[in-house]
PDB file of C-alpha atoms in Angstrom:
ATOM      1  CA  UNK A 155     142.132 -93.930 -90.308  1.00  0.00           C
ATOM      2  CA  UNK A 156     140.325 -91.725 -92.802  1.00  0.00           C
ATOM      3  CA  UNK A 157     138.737 -89.802 -89.933  1.00  0.00           C
ATOM      4  CA  UNK A 158     142.181 -88.909 -88.543  1.00  0.00           C
ATOM      5  CA  UNK A 159     143.309 -87.643 -91.934  1.00  0.00           C
ATOM      6  CA  UNK A 160     140.138 -85.566 -92.252  1.00  0.00           C
ATOM      7  CA  UNK A 161     140.713 -84.105 -88.790  1.00  0.00           C
ATOM      8  CA  UNK A 162     144.324 -83.242 -89.615  1.00  0.00           C
ATOM      9  CA  UNK A 163     143.273 -81.614 -92.890  1.00  0.00           C
ATOM     10  CA  UNK A 164     140.623 -79.569 -91.075  1.00  0.00           C
ATOM     11  CA  UNK A 165     143.173 -78.441 -88.473  1.00  0.00           C
ATOM     12  CA  UNK A 166     145.685 -77.456 -91.146  1.00  0.00           C
ATOM     13  CA  UNK A 167     143.041 -75.460 -93.014  1.00  0.00           C
ATOM     14  CA  UNK A 168     142.021 -73.713 -89.799  1.00  0.00           C
ATOM     15  CA  UNK A 169     145.647 -72.887 -88.994  1.00  0.00           C
ATOM     16  CA  UNK A 170     146.072 -71.358 -92.440  1.00  0.00           C
ATOM     17  CA  UNK A 171     142.985 -69.163 -91.910  1.00  0.00           C
ATOM     18  CA  UNK A 172     144.244 -68.087 -88.483  1.00  0.00           C
ATOM     19  CA  UNK A 173     147.662 -67.190 -89.924  1.00  0.00           C
ATOM     20  CA  UNK A 174     146.029 -65.124 -92.684  1.00  0.00           C
ATOM     21  CA  UNK A 175     143.814 -63.344 -90.147  1.00  0.00           C
ATOM     22  CA  UNK A 176     146.854 -62.519 -88.011  1.00  0.00           C
ATOM     23  CA  UNK A 177     148.779 -61.263 -91.051  1.00  0.00           C
ATOM     24  CA  UNK A 178     145.853 -58.987 -91.924  1.00  0.00           C
ATOM     25  CA  UNK A 179     145.637 -57.665 -88.342  1.00  0.00           C
ATOM     26  CA  UNK A 180     149.270 -56.494 -88.374  1.00  0.00           C
ATOM     27  CA  UNK A 181     149.486 -55.439 -92.034  1.00  0.00           C
ATOM     28  CA  UNK A 182     150.434 -51.929 -93.098  1.00  0.00           C
ATOM     29  CA  UNK A 183     147.569 -52.014 -95.602  1.00  0.00           C
ATOM     30  CA  UNK A 184     145.006 -52.417 -92.821  1.00  0.00           C
ATOM     31  CA  UNK A 185     146.627 -49.775 -90.623  1.00  0.00           C
ATOM     32  CA  UNK A 186     146.871 -47.309 -93.498  1.00  0.00           C
ATOM     33  CA  UNK A 187     143.275 -47.894 -94.549  1.00  0.00           C
ATOM     34  CA  UNK A 188     141.963 -47.374 -91.018  1.00  0.00           C
ATOM     35  CA  UNK A 189     144.075 -44.213 -90.619  1.00  0.00           C
ATOM     36  CA  UNK A 190     142.765 -42.792 -93.912  1.00  0.00           C
ATOM     37  CA  UNK A 191     139.198 -43.726 -93.055  1.00  0.00           C
ATOM     38  CA  UNK A 192     139.558 -42.131 -89.620  1.00  0.00           C
ATOM     39  CA  UNK A 193     140.975 -38.977 -91.184  1.00  0.00           C
ATOM     40  CA  UNK A 194     138.258 -38.746 -93.831  1.00  0.00           C
ATOM     41  CA  UNK A 195     135.328 -39.306 -91.496  1.00  0.00           C
ATOM     42  CA  UNK A 196     136.740 -36.950 -88.870  1.00  0.00           C
ATOM     43  CA  UNK A 197     137.420 -34.214 -91.437  1.00  0.00           C
ATOM     44  CA  UNK A 198     133.884 -34.574 -92.786  1.00  0.00           C
ATOM     45  CA  UNK A 199     132.322 -34.366 -89.334  1.00  0.00           C
ATOM     46  CA  UNK A 200     134.490 -31.386 -88.370  1.00  0.00           C
ATOM     47  CA  UNK A 201     133.559 -29.631 -91.624  1.00  0.00           C
ATOM     48  CA  UNK A 202     129.847 -30.381 -91.155  1.00  0.00           C
ATOM     49  CA  UNK A 203     129.990 -28.907 -87.650  1.00  0.00           C
ATOM     50  CA  UNK A 204     131.702 -25.766 -88.890  1.00  0.00           C
ATOM     51  CA  UNK A 205     134.921 -26.224 -86.940  1.00  0.00           C
ATOM     52  CA  UNK A 206     137.927 -24.186 -88.062  1.00  0.00           C
ATOM     53  CA  UNK A 207     140.510 -25.961 -90.248  1.00  0.00           C
ATOM     54  CA  UNK A 208     138.812 -29.368 -90.330  1.00  0.00           C
ATOM     55  CA  UNK A 209     141.432 -30.904 -92.639  1.00  0.00           C
ATOM     56  CA  UNK A 210     144.244 -29.970 -90.279  1.00  0.00           C
ATOM     57  CA  UNK A 211     142.407 -30.886 -87.089  1.00  0.00           C
ATOM     58  CA  UNK A 212     141.379 -34.264 -88.494  1.00  0.00           C
ATOM     59  CA  UNK A 213     145.046 -35.254 -88.476  1.00  0.00           C
ATOM     60  CA  UNK A 214     144.993 -35.498 -84.672  1.00  0.00           C
ATOM     61  CA  UNK A 215     142.802 -38.631 -84.303  1.00  0.00           C
ATOM     62  CA  UNK A 216     144.330 -40.247 -87.393  1.00  0.00           C
ATOM     63  CA  UNK A 217     147.866 -39.732 -86.076  1.00  0.00           C
ATOM     64  CA  UNK A 218     146.786 -40.915 -82.626  1.00  0.00           C
ATOM     65  CA  UNK A 219     145.636 -44.170 -84.205  1.00  0.00           C
ATOM     66  CA  UNK A 220     148.926 -44.581 -86.084  1.00  0.00           C
ATOM     67  CA  UNK A 221     150.949 -43.886 -82.933  1.00  0.00           C
ATOM     68  CA  UNK A 222     148.881 -46.367 -80.951  1.00  0.00           C
ATOM     69  CA  UNK A 223     149.569 -49.111 -83.499  1.00  0.00           C
ATOM     70  CA  UNK A 224     153.279 -48.346 -83.349  1.00  0.00           C
ATOM     71  CA  UNK A 225     153.406 -48.478 -79.561  1.00  0.00           C
ATOM     72  CA  UNK A 226     151.234 -51.548 -79.072  1.00  0.00           C
ATOM     73  CA  UNK A 227     153.820 -54.176 -80.126  1.00  0.00           C
ATOM     74  CA  UNK A 228     156.255 -52.802 -77.527  1.00  0.00           C
ATOM     75  CA  UNK A 229     153.511 -52.723 -74.906  1.00  0.00           C
ATOM     76  CA  UNK A 230     152.477 -56.276 -75.788  1.00  0.00           C
ATOM     77  CA  UNK A 231     156.043 -57.565 -75.388  1.00  0.00           C
ATOM     78  CA  UNK A 232     156.324 -55.807 -72.019  1.00  0.00           C
ATOM     79  CA  UNK A 233     152.980 -57.190 -70.862  1.00  0.00           C
ATOM     80  CA  UNK A 234     153.884 -60.727 -71.944  1.00  0.00           C
ATOM     81  CA  UNK A 235     157.158 -60.459 -70.025  1.00  0.00           C
ATOM     82  CA  UNK A 236     155.224 -59.585 -66.876  1.00  0.00           C
ATOM     83  CA  UNK A 237     153.117 -62.768 -67.056  1.00  0.00           C
TER      84      UNK A 237
END
């Protein structure tokens, strides 16, 4: 009987970790951090390569990332409906 309780406890702990991981994956904090990191690294690389207006041009990949995260939930729902 104790083994069953241990198994149930382990499953509940795993479920909690999975729920936290999923919450992190869809969080605005994560998306914002990745967008800022993308912008910063891109701007730095553009500046190092001498491209014109690196701060302005670095917005393109950062905004592309943000747009992709906004469109993916819709795409996921559509894809799941097809299955």
